[in-house]
Each structure stands twice: as structure tokens, then as C-alpha cells.
CSV table of C-alpha atoms in Angstrom, one decimal:
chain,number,residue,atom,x,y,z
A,283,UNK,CA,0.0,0.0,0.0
A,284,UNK,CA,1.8,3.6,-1.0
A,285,UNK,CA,2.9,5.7,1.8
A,286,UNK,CA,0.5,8.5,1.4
A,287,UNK,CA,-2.6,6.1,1.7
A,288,UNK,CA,-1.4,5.1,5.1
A,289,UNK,CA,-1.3,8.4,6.2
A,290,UNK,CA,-4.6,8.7,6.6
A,291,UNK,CA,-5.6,5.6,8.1
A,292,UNK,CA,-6.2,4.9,11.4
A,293,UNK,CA,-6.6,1.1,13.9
A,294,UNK,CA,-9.8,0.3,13.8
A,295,UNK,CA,-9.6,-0.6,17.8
A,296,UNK,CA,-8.5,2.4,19.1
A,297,UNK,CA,-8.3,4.9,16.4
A,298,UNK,CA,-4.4,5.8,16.4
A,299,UNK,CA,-2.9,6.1,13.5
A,300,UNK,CA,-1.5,3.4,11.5
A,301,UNK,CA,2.3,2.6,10.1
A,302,UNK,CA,3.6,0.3,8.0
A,303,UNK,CA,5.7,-3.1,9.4
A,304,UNK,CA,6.7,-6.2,8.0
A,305,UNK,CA,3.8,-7.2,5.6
A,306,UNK,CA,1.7,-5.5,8.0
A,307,UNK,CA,-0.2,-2.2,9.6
A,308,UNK,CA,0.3,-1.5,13.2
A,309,UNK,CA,-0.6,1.3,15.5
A,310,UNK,CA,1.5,2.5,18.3
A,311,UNK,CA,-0.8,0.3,20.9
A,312,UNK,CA,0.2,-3.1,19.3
A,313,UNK,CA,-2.4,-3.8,17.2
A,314,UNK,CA,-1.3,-5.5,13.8
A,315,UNK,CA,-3.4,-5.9,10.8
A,316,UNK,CA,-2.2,-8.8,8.4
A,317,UNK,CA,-1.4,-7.2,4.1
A,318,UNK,CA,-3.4,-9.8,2.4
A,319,UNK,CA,-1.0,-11.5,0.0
A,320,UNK,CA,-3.1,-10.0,-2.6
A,321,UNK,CA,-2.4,-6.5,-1.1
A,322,UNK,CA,-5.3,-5.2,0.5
A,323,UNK,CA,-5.9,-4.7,4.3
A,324,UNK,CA,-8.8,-6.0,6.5
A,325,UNK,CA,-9.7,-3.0,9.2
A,326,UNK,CA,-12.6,-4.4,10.4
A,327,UNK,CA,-11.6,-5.5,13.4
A,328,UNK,CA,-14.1,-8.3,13.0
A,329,UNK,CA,-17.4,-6.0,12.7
A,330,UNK,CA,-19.5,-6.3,9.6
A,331,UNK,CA,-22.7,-6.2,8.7
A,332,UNK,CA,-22.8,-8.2,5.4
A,333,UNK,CA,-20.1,-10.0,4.0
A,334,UNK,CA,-20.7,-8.1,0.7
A,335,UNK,CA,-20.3,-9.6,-3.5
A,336,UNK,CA,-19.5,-13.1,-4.1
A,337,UNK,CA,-16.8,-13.9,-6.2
A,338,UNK,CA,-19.1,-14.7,-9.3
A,339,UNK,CA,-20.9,-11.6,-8.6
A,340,UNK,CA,-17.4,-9.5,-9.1
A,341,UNK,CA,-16.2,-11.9,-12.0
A,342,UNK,CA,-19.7,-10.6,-13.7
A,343,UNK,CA,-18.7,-6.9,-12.5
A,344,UNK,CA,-15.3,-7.3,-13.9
A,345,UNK,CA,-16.8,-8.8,-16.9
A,346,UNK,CA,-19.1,-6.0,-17.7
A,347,UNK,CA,-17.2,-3.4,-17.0
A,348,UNK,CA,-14.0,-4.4,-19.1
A,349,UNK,CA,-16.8,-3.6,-21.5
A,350,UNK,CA,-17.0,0.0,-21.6
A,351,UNK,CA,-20.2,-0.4,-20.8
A,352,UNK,CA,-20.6,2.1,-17.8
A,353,UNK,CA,-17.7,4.5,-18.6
A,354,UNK,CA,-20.2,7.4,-18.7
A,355,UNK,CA,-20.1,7.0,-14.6
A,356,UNK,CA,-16.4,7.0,-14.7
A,357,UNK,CA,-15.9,9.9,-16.9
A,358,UNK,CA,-18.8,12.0,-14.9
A,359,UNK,CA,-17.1,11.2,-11.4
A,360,UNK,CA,-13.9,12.2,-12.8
A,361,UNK,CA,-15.2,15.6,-13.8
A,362,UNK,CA,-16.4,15.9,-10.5
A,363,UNK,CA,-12.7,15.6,-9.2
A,364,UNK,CA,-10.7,18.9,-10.3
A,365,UNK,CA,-7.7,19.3,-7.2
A,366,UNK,CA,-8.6,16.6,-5.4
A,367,UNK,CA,-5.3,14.9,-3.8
A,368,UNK,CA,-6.7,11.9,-1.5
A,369,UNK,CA,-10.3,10.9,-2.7
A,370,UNK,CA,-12.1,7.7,-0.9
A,371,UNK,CA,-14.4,5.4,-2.8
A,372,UNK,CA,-17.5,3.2,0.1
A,373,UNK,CA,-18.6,0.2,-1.6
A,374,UNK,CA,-15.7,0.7,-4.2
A,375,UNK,CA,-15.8,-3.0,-5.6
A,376,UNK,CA,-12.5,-3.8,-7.6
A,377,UNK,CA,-12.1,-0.1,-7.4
A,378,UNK,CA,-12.8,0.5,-11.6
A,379,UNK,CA,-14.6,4.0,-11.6
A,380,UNK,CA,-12.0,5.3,-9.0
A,381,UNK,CA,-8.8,3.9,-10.7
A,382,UNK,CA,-10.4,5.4,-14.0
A,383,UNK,CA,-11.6,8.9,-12.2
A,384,UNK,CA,-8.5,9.8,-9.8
A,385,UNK,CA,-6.9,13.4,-11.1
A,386,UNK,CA,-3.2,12.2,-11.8
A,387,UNK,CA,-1.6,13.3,-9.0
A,388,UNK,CA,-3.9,12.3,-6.5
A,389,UNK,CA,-4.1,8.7,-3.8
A,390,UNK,CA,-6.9,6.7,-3.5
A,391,UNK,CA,-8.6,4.5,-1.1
A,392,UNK,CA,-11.2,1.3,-1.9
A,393,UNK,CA,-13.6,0.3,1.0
A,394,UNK,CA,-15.5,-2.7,0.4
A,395,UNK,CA,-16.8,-5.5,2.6
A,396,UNK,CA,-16.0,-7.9,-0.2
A,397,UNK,CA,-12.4,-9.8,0.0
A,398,UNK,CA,-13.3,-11.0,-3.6
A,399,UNK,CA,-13.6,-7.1,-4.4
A,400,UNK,CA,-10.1,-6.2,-2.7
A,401,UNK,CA,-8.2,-8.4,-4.3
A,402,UNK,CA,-8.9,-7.0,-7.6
A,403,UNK,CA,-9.2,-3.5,-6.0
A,404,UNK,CA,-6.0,-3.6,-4.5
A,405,UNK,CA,-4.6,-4.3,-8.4
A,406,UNK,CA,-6.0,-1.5,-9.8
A,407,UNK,CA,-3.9,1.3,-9.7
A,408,UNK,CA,-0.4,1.6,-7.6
A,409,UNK,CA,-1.8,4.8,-6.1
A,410,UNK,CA,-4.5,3.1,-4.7
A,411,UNK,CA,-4.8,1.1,-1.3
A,412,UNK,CA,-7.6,-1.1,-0.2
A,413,UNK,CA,-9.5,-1.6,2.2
A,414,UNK,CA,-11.9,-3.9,3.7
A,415,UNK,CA,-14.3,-1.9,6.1
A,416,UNK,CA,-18.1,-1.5,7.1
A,417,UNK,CA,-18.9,1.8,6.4
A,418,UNK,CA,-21.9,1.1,9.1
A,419,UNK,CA,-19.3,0.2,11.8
A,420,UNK,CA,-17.1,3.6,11.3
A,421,UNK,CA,-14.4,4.2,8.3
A,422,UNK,CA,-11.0,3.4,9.3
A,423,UNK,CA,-9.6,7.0,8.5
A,424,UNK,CA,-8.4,9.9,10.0
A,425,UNK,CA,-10.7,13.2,10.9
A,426,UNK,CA,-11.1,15.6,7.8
A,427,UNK,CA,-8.6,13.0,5.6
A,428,UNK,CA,-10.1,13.5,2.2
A,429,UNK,CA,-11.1,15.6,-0.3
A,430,UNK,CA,-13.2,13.9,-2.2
A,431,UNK,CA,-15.6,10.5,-0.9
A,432,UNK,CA,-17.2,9.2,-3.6
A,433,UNK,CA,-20.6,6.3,-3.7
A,434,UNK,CA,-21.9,4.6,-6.8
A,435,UNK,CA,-24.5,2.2,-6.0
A,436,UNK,CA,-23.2,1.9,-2.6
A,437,UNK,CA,-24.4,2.1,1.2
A,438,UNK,CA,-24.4,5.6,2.5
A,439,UNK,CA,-23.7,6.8,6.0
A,440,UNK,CA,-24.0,10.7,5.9
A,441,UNK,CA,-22.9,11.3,9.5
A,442,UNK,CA,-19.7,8.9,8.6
A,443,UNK,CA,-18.7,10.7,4.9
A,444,UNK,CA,-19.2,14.3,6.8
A,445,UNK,CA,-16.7,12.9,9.7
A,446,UNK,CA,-13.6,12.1,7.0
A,447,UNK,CA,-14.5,14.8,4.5
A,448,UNK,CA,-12.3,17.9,5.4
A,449,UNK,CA,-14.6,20.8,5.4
A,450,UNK,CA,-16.0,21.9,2.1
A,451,UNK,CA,-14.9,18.1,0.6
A,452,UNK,CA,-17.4,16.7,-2.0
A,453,UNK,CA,-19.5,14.0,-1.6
A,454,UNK,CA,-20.3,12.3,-5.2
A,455,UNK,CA,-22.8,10.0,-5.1
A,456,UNK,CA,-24.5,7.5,-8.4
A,457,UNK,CA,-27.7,6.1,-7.8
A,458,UNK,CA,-29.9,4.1,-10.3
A,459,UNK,CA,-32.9,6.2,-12.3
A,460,UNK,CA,-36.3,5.1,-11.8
A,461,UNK,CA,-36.2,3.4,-15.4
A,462,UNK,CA,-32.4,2.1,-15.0
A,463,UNK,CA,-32.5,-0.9,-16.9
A,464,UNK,CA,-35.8,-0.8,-17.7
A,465,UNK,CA,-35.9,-3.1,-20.6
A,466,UNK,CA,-34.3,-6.0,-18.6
A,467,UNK,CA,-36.3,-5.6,-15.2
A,468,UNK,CA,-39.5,-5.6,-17.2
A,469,UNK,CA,-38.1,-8.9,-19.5
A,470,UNK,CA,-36.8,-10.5,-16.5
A,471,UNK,CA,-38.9,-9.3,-13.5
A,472,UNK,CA,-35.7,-8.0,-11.5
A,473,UNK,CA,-35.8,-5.5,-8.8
A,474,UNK,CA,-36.8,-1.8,-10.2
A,475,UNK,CA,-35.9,1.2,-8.6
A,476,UNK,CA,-38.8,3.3,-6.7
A,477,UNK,CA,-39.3,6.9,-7.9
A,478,UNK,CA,-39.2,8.1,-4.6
A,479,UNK,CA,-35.2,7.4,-4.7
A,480,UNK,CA,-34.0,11.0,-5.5
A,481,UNK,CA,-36.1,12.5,-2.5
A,482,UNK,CA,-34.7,9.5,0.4
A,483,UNK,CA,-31.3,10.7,-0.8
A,484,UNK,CA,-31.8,14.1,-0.7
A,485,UNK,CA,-33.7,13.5,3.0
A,486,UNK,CA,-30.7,11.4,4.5
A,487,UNK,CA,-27.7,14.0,3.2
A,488,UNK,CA,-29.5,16.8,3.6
A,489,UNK,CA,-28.7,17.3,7.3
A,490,UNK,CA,-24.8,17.2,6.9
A,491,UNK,CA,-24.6,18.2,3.1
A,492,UNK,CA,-25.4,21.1,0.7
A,493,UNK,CA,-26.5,19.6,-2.6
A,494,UNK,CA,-24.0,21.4,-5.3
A,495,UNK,CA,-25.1,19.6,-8.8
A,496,UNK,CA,-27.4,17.2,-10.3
A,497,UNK,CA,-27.1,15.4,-13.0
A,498,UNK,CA,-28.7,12.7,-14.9
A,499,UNK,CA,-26.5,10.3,-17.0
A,500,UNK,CA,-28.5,7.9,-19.9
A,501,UNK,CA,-26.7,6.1,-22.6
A,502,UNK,CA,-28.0,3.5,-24.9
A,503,UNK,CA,-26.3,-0.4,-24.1
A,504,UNK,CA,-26.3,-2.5,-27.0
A,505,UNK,CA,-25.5,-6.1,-24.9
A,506,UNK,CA,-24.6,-10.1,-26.3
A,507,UNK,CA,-26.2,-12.1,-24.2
A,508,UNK,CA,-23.5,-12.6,-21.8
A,509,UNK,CA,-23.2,-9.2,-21.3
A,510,UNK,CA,-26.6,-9.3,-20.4
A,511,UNK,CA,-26.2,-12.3,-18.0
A,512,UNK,CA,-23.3,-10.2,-15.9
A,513,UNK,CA,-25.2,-7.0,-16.1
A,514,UNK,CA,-27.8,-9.0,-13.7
A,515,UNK,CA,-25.3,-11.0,-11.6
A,516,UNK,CA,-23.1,-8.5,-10.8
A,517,UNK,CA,-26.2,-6.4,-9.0
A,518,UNK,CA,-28.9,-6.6,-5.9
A,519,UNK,CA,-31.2,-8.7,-8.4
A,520,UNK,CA,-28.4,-11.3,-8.1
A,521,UNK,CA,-29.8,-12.2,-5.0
A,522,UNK,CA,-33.0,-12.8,-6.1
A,523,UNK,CA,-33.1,-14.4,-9.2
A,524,UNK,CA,-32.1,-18.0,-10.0
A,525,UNK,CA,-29.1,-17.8,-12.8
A,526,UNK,CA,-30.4,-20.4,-15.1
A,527,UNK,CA,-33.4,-19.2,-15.5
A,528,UNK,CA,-32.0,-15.7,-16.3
A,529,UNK,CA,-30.0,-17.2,-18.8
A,530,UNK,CA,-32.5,-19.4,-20.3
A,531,UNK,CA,-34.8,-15.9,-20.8
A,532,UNK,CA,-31.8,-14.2,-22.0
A,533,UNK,CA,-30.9,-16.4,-24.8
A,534,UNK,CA,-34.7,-16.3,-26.1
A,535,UNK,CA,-34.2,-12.9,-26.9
A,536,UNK,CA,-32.6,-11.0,-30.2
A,537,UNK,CA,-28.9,-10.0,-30.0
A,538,UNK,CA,-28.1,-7.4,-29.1
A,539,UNK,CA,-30.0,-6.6,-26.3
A,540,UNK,CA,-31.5,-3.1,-26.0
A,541,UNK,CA,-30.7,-1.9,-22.6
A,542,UNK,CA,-31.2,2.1,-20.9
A,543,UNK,CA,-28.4,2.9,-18.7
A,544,UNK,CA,-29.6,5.9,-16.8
A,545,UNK,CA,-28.5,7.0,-13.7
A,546,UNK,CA,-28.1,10.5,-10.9
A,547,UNK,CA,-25.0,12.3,-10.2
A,548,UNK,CA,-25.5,14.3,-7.6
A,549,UNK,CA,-22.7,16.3,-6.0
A,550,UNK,CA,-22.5,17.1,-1.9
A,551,UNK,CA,-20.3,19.4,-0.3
A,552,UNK,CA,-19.7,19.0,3.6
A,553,UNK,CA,-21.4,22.2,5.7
């Protein structure tokens, strides 16, 4: 993990800051966190709340994504990003929109719950450390540490993102549009997305946050089949639909598949 990621960390037990040692991170108290041979770090200190994606449910993620499919996310969060130097993604999977979005002189940091997430997060660009942490249970970081958080699709804890944000850091966030998908929830029956989404959001930030910008993001997905297939496996419907079956409807319909990608940007800075 680079140097300047460490920084900002702190031990999970008792909050002191964190330093490197042999093929480890210890605080000044003793307590030692194991580097994962596959370089990311697990500051949980045992507390999470779900153990997060399977490792077919990143494969599909990777999958998808290697596609291109979802770059208009990536290139929005990285116009969202002028000066930032240390920007944290929650829920950061194997860490593709923020390896692809980081300004180029800036550190990263990758928070997931999923080990099978890390590893690939850990991978994806040297300037980038990762971690595995509950973002319910408290972030392992320092007071005021970043510029920048951001959350795509991810758990948000507004109370937690103000706490590391230095003051006036932006909060980025991607959530799915009512008619996300549309064509493959109505095909496939997979979970939609309730139109009263933008107002929960705005309702749980609003206390902590200023809402800057909003923005809504739509591009047209021309899919194979297989792309299709990892498109539903690598989201919440994964855990709620029965694969062979998804694959069996999929394959009864024309390549390629029609599919809406639209999604909100919405851009937070800290009060």
C-alpha cells in the first residue's frame, strides 16, 4: 500500500494512527493488521454487517465493465474531481470507476466489505490502497482525511462521509434512475428502482450536506447475451433471481439486447 494512503488511516480498535511493518499495519498500541498477499488490508476488526459480493458476482462486475459499458459513470465522477489529492471510494468493488476517475496526481482508497472485491481493488492502480471496512461500523480513517468520498451504488452513511470529509470536501454519489434498466427488469422481472429514490437521498444527506449539482447520465447499451447475463449477476437482483433461468430468458431474446443505462450524479459538499 503507497505511503501517502497510510497516512490517513487509522486502527480500527483504538483509532491511532497506522504505520507500515513487516507485511503489516500496526498502531503505536500493538495492534497489527495482516497485508493480504493480494495487497489489500482488512480493518474491520471483525465487525461487519454483510459480507458483501460473491466472487461470481465481481467476475460478472469485472466482466461488464472491461466492457466499456458504464464509462459514462467514470468519466462523470472524474469531472467531478478537479484538485482533489486523496479521494475515498465506500462500496468501491475492484475499485474500476475510481482507478479510471482519480486526477493524476492524486491517492486513493477502496472500502468494500468484499475480499473477492479487494483483491482486484488492490490491483487497480499503484496509487490506490484497499480496504476492507463497514462503512456502518465507522471508516478506518483519519478526521477531515479527504477531499473527495465518492458512492456509486453503494451504502451511504452521511454522518460517517461528513466525519472524514475535510470541510467543504465533496461528496459524489450514483444512484440508479427510476427506469435504470428498464428493458431488462420488465423482461426478467428484476428488482426496479422506486421513484421516490432522489427524495430518500436528498432526506438522508440533507442534514450534513449542501446539494451542489445534479445530473442525470443515460446512454444507450447494445448487450450479447453474456453481457446481459453479468449485467444482472453483478447487481442486488443477483440475490433474487435463480441464474439459469435468467439465462434461459436471455438467450430467447434477439442479440443485441437493447438496454437504458440511466443513472443521478448528484454532487454534496460537507457544511
Amino acid at each position: 500500500m503507497h505511503p501517502a494512503v497510510i497516512t490517513y488511516l487509522r486502527c480500527p480498535v483504538c483509532r491511532d494512527p497506522l504505520h507500515a511493518a513487516e507485511r503489516s499495519l500496526r498502531c503505536p498500541r500493538g495492534h497489527s493488521f495482516d497485508v493480504a498477499r493480494q495487497g489489500y488490508v482488512d480493518l474491520t476488526a471483525g465487525r461487519v454487517t454483510h459480507p458483501g459480493d460473491s466472487a461470481e458476482m465481481v467476475q460478472a462486475r469485472v466482466d461488464l465493465l472491461s466492457g466499456g459499458h458504464y464509462d459514462l459513470i467514470s468519466d462523470a465522477l472524474a469531472a467531478s474531481l478537479p484538485g482533489a489529492g486523496f479521494v475515498v471510494e465506500v462500496g468501491a468493488g475492484t475499485a474500476h470507476h475510481l482507478a479510471r476517475a482519480l486526477p493524476p496526481d492524486a491517492f486513493g482508497l477502496a472500502v468494500d466489505v468484499s475480499k473477492a472485491a479487494l483483491r482486484r481493488a488492490a490491483r487497480a492502480d499503484p496509487r490506490i490502497g484497499a480496504v476492507r471496512a463497514d462503512v456502518w461500523h465507522g471508516l478506518p480513517l483519519a478526521d477531515g482525511a479527504a477531499d473527495a468520498v465518492l458512492d456509486v451504488f453503494a451504502p451511504r452513511s452521511p454522518e460517517e462521509f461528513a466525519r472524514v470529509l475535510r470541510p467543504g470536501g465533496r461528496l459524489v454519489v450514483v444512484t440508479p434512475a427510476p427506469e435504470h434498466l428498464g428493458e431488462l427488469v420488465a423482461a426478467l422481472g428484476l428488482l426496479g428502482v422506486g421513484p421516490d429514490k432522489p427524495a430518500r437521498l436528498a432526506a438522508g444527506l440533507g442534514e450534513v450536506f449542501d446539494l451542489e449539482e445534479r445530473r442525470r447520465l443515460t446512454a444507450p447499451l447494445r448487450l450479447r447475451h453474456a453481457e446481459a447475463q453479468a449485467l444482472v449477476a453483478m447487481g442486488p437482483s443477483a440475490w433474487h433471481t435463480d441464474p439459469a433461468a435468467v439465462e434461459a430468458a436471455l438467450r430467447g431474446m434477439p442479440e443485441p439486447i437493447a438496454v437504458t443505462a440511466a443513472v443521478e450524479l448528484t454532487v454534496w459538499r460537507r457544511r
